[in-house]
PDB file of C-alpha atoms in Angstrom:
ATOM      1  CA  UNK F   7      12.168  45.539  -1.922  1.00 95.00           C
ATOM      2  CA  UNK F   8      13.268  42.150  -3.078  1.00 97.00           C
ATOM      3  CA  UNK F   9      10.628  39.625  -4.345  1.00 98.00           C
ATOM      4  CA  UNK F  10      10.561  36.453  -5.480  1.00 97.00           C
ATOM      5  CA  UNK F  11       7.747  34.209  -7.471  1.00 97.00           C
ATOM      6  CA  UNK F  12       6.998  30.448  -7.885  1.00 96.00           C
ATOM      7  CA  UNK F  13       4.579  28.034  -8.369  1.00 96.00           C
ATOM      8  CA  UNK F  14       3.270  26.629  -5.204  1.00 98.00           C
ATOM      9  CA  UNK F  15       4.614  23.283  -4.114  1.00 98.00           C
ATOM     10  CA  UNK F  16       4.048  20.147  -2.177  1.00 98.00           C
ATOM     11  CA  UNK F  17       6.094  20.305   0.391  1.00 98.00           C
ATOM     12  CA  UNK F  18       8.778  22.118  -1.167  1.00 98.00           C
ATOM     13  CA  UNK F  19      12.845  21.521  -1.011  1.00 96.00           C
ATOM     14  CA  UNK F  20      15.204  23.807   0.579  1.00 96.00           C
ATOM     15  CA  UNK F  21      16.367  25.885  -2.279  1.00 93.00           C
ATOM     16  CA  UNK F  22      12.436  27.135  -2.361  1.00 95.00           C
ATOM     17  CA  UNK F  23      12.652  28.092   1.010  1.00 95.00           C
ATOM     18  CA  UNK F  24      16.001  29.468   0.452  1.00 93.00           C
ATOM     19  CA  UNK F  25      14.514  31.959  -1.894  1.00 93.00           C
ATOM     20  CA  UNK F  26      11.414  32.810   0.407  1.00 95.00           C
ATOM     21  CA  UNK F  27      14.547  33.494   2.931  1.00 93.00           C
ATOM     22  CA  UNK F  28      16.128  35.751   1.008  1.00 91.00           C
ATOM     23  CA  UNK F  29      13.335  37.489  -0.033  1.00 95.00           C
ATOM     24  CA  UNK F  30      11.306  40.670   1.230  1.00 97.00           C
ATOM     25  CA  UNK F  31       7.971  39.190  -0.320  1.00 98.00           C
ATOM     26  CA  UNK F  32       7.745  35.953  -1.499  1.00 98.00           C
ATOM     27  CA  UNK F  33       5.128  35.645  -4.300  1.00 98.00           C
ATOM     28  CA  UNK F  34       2.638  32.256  -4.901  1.00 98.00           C
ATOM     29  CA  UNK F  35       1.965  32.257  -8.929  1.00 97.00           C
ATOM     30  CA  UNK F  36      -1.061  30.294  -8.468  1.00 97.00           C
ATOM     31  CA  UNK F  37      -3.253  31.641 -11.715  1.00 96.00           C
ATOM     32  CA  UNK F  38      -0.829  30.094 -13.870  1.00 96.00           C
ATOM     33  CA  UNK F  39      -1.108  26.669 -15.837  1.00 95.00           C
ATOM     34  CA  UNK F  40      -0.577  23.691 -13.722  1.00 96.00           C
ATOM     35  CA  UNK F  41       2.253  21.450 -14.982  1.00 93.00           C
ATOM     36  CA  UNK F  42       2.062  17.496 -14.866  1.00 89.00           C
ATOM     37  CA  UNK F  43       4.864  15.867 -13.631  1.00 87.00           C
ATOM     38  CA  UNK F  44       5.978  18.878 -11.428  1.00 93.00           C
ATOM     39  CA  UNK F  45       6.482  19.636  -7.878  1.00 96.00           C
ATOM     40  CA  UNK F  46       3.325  20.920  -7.513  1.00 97.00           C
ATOM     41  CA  UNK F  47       1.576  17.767  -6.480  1.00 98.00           C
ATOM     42  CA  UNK F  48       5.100  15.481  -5.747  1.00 98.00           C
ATOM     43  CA  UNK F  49       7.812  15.849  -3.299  1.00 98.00           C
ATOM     44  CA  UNK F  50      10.853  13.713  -3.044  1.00 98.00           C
ATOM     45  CA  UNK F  51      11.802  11.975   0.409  1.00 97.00           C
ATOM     46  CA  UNK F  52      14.156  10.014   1.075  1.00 96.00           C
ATOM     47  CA  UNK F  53      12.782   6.264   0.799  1.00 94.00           C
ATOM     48  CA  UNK F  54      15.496   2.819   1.419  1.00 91.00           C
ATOM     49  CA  UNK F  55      18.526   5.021   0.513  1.00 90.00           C
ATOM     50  CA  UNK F  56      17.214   6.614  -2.570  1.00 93.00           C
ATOM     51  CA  UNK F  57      14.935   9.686  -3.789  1.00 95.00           C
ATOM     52  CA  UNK F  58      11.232   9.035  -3.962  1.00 96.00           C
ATOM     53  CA  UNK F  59       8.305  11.041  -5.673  1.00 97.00           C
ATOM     54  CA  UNK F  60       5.425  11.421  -2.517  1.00 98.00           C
ATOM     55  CA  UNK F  61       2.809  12.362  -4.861  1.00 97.00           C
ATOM     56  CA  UNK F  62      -0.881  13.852  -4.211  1.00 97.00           C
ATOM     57  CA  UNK F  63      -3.250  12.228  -7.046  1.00 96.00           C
ATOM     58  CA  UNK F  64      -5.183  15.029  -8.913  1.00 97.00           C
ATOM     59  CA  UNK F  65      -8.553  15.210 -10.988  1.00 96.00           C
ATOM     60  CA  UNK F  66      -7.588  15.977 -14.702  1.00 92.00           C
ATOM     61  CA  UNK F  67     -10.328  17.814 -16.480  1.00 92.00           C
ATOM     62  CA  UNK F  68      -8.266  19.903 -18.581  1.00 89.00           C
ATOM     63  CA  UNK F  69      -4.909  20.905 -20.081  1.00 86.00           C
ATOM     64  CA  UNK F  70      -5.250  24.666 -19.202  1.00 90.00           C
ATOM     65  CA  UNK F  71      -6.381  24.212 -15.615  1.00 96.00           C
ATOM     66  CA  UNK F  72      -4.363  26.581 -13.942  1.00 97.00           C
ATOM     67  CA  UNK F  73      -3.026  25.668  -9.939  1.00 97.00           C
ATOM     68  CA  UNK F  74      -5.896  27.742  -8.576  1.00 97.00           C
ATOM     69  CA  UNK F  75      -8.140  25.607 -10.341  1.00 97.00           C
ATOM     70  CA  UNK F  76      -6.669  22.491  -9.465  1.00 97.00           C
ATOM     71  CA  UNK F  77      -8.809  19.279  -7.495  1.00 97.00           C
ATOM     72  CA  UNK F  78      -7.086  16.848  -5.640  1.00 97.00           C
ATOM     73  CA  UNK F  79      -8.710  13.437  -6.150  1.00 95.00           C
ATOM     74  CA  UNK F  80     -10.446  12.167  -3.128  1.00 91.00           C
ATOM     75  CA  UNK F  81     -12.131   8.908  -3.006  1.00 85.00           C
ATOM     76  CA  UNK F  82     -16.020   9.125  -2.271  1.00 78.00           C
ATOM     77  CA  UNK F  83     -15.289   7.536   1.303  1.00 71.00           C
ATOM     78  CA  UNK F  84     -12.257   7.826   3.311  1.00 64.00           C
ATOM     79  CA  UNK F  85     -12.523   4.172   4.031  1.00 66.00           C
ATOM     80  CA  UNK F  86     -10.545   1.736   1.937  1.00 59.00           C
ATOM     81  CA  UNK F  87      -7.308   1.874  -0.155  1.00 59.00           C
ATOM     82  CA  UNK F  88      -7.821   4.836  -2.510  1.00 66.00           C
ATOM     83  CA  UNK F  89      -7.659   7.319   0.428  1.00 82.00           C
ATOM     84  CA  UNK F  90      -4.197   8.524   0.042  1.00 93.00           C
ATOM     85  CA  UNK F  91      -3.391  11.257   2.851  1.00 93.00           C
ATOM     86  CA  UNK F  92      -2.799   8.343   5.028  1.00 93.00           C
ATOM     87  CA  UNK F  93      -1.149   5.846   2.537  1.00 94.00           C
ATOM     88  CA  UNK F  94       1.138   9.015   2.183  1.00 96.00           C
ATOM     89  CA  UNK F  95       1.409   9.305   5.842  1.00 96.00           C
ATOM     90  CA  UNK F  96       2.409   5.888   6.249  1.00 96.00           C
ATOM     91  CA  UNK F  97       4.946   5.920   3.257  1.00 97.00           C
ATOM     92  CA  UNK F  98       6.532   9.065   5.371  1.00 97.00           C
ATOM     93  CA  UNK F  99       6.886   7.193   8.731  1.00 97.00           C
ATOM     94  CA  UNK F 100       8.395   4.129   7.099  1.00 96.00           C
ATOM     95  CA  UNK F 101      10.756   6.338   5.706  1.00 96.00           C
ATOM     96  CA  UNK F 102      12.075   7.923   8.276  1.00 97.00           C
ATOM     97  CA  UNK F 103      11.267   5.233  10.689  1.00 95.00           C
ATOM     98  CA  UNK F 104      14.779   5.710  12.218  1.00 94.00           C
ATOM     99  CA  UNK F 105      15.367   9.082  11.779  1.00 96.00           C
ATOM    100  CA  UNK F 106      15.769  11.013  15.329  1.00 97.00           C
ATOM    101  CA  UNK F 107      13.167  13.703  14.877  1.00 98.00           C
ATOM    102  CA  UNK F 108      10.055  12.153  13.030  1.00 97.00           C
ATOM    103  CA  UNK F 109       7.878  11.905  15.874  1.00 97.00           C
ATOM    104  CA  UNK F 110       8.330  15.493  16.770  1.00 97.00           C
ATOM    105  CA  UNK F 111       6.657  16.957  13.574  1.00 98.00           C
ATOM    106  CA  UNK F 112       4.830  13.307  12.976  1.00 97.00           C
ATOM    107  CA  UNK F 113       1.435  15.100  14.226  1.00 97.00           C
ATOM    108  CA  UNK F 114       1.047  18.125  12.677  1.00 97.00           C
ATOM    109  CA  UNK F 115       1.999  16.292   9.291  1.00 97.00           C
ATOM    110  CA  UNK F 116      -0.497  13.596  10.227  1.00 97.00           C
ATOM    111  CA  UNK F 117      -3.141  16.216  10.579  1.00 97.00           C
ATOM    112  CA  UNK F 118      -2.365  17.694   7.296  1.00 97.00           C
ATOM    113  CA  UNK F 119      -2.244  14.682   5.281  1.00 96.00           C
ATOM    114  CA  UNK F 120      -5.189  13.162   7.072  1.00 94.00           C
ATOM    115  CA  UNK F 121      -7.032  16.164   6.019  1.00 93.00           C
ATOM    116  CA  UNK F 122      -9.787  16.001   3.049  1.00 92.00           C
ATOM    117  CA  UNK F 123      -8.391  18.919   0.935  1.00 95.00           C
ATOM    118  CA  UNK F 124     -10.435  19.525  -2.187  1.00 96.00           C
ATOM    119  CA  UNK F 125      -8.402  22.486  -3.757  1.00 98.00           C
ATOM    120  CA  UNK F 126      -4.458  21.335  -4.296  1.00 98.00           C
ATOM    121  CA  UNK F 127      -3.463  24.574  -3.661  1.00 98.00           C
ATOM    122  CA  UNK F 128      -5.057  24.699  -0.059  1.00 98.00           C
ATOM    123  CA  UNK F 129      -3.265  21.744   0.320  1.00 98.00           C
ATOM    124  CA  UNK F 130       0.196  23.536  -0.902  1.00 98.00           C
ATOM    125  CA  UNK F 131      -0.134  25.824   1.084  1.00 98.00           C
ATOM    126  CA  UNK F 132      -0.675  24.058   4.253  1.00 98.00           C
ATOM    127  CA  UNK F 133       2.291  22.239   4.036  1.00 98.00           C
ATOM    128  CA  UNK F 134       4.404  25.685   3.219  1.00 98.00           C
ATOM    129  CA  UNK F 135       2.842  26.893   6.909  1.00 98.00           C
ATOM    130  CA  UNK F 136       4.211  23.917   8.150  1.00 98.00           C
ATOM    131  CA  UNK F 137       7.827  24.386   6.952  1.00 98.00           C
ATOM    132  CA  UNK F 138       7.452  27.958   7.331  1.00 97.00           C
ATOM    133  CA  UNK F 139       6.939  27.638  10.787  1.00 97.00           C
ATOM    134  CA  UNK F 140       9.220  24.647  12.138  1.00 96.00           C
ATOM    135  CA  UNK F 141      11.929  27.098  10.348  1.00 95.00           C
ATOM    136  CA  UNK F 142      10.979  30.405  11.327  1.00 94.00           C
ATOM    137  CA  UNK F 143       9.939  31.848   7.972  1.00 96.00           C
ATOM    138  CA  UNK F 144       8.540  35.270   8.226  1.00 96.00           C
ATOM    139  CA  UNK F 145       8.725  36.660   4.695  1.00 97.00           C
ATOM    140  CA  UNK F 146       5.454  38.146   3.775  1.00 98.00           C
ATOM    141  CA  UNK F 147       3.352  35.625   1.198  1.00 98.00           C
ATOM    142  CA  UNK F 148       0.965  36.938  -1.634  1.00 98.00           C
ATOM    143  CA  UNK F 149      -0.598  34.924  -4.185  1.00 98.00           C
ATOM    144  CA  UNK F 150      -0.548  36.333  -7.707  1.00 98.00           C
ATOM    145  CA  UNK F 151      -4.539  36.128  -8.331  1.00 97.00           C
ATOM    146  CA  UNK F 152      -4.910  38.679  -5.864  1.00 96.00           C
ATOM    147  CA  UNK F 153      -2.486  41.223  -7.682  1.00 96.00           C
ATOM    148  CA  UNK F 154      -4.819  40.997 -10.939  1.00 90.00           C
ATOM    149  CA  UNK F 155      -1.780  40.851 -13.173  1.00 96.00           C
ATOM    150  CA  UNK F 156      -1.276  39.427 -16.826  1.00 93.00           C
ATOM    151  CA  UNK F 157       1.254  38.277 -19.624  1.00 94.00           C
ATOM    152  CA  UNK F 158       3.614  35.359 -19.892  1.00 93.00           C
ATOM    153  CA  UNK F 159       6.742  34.161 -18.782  1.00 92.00           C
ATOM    154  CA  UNK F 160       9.264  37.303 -18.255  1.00 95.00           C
ATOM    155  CA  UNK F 161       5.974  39.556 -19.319  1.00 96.00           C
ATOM    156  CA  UNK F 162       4.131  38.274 -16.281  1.00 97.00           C
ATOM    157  CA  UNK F 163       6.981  38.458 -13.849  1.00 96.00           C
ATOM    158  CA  UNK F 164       7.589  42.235 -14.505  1.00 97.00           C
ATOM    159  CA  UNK F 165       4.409  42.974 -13.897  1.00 98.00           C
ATOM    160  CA  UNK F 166       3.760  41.148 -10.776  1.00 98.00           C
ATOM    161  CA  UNK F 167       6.806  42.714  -9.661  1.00 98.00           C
ATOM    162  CA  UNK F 168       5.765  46.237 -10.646  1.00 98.00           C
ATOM    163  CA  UNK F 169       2.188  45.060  -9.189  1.00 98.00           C
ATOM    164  CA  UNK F 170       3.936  44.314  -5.738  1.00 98.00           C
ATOM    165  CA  UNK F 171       6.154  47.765  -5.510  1.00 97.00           C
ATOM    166  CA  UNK F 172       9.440  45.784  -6.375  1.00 98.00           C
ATOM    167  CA  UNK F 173      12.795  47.056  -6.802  1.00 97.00           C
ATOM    168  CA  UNK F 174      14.380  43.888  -7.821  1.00 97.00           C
ATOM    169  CA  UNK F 175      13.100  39.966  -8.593  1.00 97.00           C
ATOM    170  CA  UNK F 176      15.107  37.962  -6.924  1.00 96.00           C
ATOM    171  CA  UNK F 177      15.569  34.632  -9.655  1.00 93.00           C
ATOM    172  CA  UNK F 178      15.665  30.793  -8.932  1.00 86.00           C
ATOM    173  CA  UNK F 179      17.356  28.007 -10.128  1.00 75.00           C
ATOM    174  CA  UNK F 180      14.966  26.912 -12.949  1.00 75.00           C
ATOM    175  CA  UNK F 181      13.423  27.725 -15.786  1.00 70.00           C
ATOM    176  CA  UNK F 182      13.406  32.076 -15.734  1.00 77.00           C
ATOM    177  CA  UNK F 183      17.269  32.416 -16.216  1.00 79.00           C
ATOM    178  CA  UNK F 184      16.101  31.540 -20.038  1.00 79.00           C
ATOM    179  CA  UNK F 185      13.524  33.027 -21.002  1.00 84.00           C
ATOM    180  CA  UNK F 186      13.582  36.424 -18.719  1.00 93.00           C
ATOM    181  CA  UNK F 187      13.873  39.712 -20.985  1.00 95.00           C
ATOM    182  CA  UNK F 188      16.852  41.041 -19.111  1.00 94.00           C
ATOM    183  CA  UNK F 189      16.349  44.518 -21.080  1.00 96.00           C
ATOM    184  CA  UNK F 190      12.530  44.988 -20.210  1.00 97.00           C
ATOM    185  CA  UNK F 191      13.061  44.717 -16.828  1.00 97.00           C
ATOM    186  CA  UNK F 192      15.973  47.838 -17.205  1.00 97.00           C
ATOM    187  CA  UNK F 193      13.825  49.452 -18.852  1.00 98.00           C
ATOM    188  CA  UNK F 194      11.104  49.589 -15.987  1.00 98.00           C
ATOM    189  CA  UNK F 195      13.938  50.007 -13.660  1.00 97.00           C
ATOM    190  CA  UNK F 196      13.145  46.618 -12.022  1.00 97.00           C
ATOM    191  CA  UNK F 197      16.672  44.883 -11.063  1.00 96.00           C
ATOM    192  CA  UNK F 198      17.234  41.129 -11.033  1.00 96.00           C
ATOM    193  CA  UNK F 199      19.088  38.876  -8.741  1.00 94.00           C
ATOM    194  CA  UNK F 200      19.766  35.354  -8.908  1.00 92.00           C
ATOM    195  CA  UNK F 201      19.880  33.035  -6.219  1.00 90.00           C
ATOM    196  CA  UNK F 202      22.665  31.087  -5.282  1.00 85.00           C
ATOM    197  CA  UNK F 203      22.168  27.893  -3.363  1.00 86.00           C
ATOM    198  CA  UNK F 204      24.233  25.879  -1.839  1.00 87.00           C
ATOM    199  CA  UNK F 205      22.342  23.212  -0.471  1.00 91.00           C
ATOM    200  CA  UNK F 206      23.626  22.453   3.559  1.00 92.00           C
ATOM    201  CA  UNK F 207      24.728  18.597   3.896  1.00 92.00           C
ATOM    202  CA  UNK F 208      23.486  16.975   7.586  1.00 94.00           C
ATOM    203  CA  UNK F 209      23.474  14.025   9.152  1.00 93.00           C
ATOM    204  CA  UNK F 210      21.113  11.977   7.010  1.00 93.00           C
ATOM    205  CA  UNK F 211      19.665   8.511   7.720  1.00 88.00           C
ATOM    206  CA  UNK F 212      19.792   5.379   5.461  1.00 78.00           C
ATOM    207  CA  UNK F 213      21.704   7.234   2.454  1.00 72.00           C
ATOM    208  CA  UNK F 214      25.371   7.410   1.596  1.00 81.00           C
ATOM    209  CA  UNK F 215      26.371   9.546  -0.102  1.00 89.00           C
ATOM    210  CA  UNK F 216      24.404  12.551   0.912  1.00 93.00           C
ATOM    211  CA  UNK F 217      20.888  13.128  -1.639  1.00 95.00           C
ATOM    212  CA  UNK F 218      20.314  16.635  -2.411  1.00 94.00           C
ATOM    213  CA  UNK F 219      16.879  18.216  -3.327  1.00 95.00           C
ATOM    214  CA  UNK F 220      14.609  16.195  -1.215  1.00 97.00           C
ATOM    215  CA  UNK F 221      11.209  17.855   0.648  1.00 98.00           C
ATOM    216  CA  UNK F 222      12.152  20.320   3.493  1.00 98.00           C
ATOM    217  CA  UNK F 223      10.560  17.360   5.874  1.00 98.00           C
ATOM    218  CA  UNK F 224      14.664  15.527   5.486  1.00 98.00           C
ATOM    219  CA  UNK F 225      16.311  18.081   7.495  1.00 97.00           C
ATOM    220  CA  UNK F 226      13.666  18.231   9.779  1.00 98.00           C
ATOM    221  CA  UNK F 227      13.004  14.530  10.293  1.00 98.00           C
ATOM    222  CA  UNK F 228      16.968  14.076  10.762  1.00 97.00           C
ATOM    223  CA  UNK F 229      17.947  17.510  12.476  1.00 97.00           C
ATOM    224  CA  UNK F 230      15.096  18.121  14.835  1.00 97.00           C
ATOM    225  CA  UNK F 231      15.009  21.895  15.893  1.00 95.00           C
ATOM    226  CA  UNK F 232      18.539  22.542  14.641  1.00 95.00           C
ATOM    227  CA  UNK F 233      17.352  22.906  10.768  1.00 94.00           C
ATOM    228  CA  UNK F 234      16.452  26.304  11.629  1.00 90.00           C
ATOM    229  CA  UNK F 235      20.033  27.354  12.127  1.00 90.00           C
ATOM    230  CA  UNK F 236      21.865  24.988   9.094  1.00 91.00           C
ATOM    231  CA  UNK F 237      18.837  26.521   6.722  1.00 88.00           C
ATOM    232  CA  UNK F 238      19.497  30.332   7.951  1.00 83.00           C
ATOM    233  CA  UNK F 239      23.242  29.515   8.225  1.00 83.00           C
ATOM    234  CA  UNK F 240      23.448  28.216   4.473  1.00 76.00           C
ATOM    235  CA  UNK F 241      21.307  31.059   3.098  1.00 66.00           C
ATOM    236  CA  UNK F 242      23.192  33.701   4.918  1.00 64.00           C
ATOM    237  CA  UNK F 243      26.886  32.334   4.196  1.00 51.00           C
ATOM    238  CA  UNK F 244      25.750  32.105   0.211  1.00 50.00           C
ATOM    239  CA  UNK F 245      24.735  35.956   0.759  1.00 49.00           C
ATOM    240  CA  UNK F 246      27.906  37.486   2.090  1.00 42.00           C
ATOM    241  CA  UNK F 247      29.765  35.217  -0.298  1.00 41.00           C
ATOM    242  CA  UNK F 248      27.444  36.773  -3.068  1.00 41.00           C
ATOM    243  CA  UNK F 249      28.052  40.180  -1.032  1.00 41.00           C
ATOM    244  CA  UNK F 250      31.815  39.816  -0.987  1.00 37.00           C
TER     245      UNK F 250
END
């Protein structure tokens, strides 16, 4: 069994998904320590030609919170400007005013951002159901405070894997090709696989050239019902290349 680990995000970009794809299990690292200036609580879209942070404000009450922990900050009343679900809503539809698809996921997005979330994470993980399902993403989910697992960094990645009846991590882009102890997971007999993504290019409005790494809401606002195919047909291509 192949299974993957990452922080939850805000409406994450395609090479997350791409992972989750790939994957046999696909595992949330909630417990861990939240991280300012992240994805966790910021997406990019694609705003007047150029990349944009969409960001969820959140409480700060201390450096260690971990993501579990996390409070987004709500105003008192949902009246007047500091409510932001629907200043982000409205920041999404002037984006993609003229993109062909936005009206078809426009309500479901409206009813998540118009939604008074007080955990981040429930938040998260309501717009990964979202992409999950305008994609077809069936990989199995499970979030790492349920598993009971400690350590740090490559420490707490064997573990969850050995905690989840792995037989290989499957590795992203980021930070983990650094700092993972390549000889402790041989030693446990855990394998490691790293992800190669090539991101799929698609007809995108109001930017030229193409922007990478923008929220899994681009391809759907500009594709419409065909992102399911040029997501599976990018992360399937990249594994018989990988294969070959």
């Amino acid at each position: 069994m192949l299974v993957a680990i990452h922080q939850p995000c805000f409406l994450p970009w395609l090479g997350y998904l791409d992972r989750m794809m790939r994957s046999d299990q696909f595992v949330i690292l909630d417990h861990v320590q939240f991280e300012r200036r992240n994805y966790q609580n910021r997406a990019l879209i694609l705003n007047e030609g150029e990349a944009r942070w969409l960001t969820v404000p959140v409480v700060q009450v201390s450096q260690k919170e971990t993501i579990l922990e996390k409070r987004v900050d709500n105003p008192e009343s949902t009246e007047g400007d500091r409510w932001w679900g629907p200043k982000a809503y409205q920041t999404l539809r002037y984006a993609y005013r003229k993109a062909p698809h936005f009206e078809l996921y426009a309500p479901k997005l409206k009813e998540i951002l118009y939604a008074r979330w007080e955990s981040l994470l429930d938040l998260d993980m309501a717009g990964l159901d979202f992409l999950r399902e305008a994609l077809e993403i069936r990989t199995p989910l499970v979030r790492s405070s349920q598993l009971a697992v400690q350590g740090q960094k490559s420490e707490l990645l064997l573990n969850i894997c050995l905690a989840t009846g792995a037989k290989a991590f499957h590795g992203g882009l980021g930070g983990s090709r650094d700092y993972l102890d390549k000889s402790a997971f041989d030693a446990a007999g855990m394998g490691v696989e790293w992800q190669s993504f090539a991101h799929p290019t698609y007809p995108q409005c109001g930017a030229e050239p193409f922007v990478k790494g923008l929220s899994a809401v681009d391809i759907l606002f500009n594709c419409g019902p065909a992102s399911r195919d040029l997501v599976w047909k990018a992360s399937l291509g990249q594994r018989e290349l990988l294969a070959a």
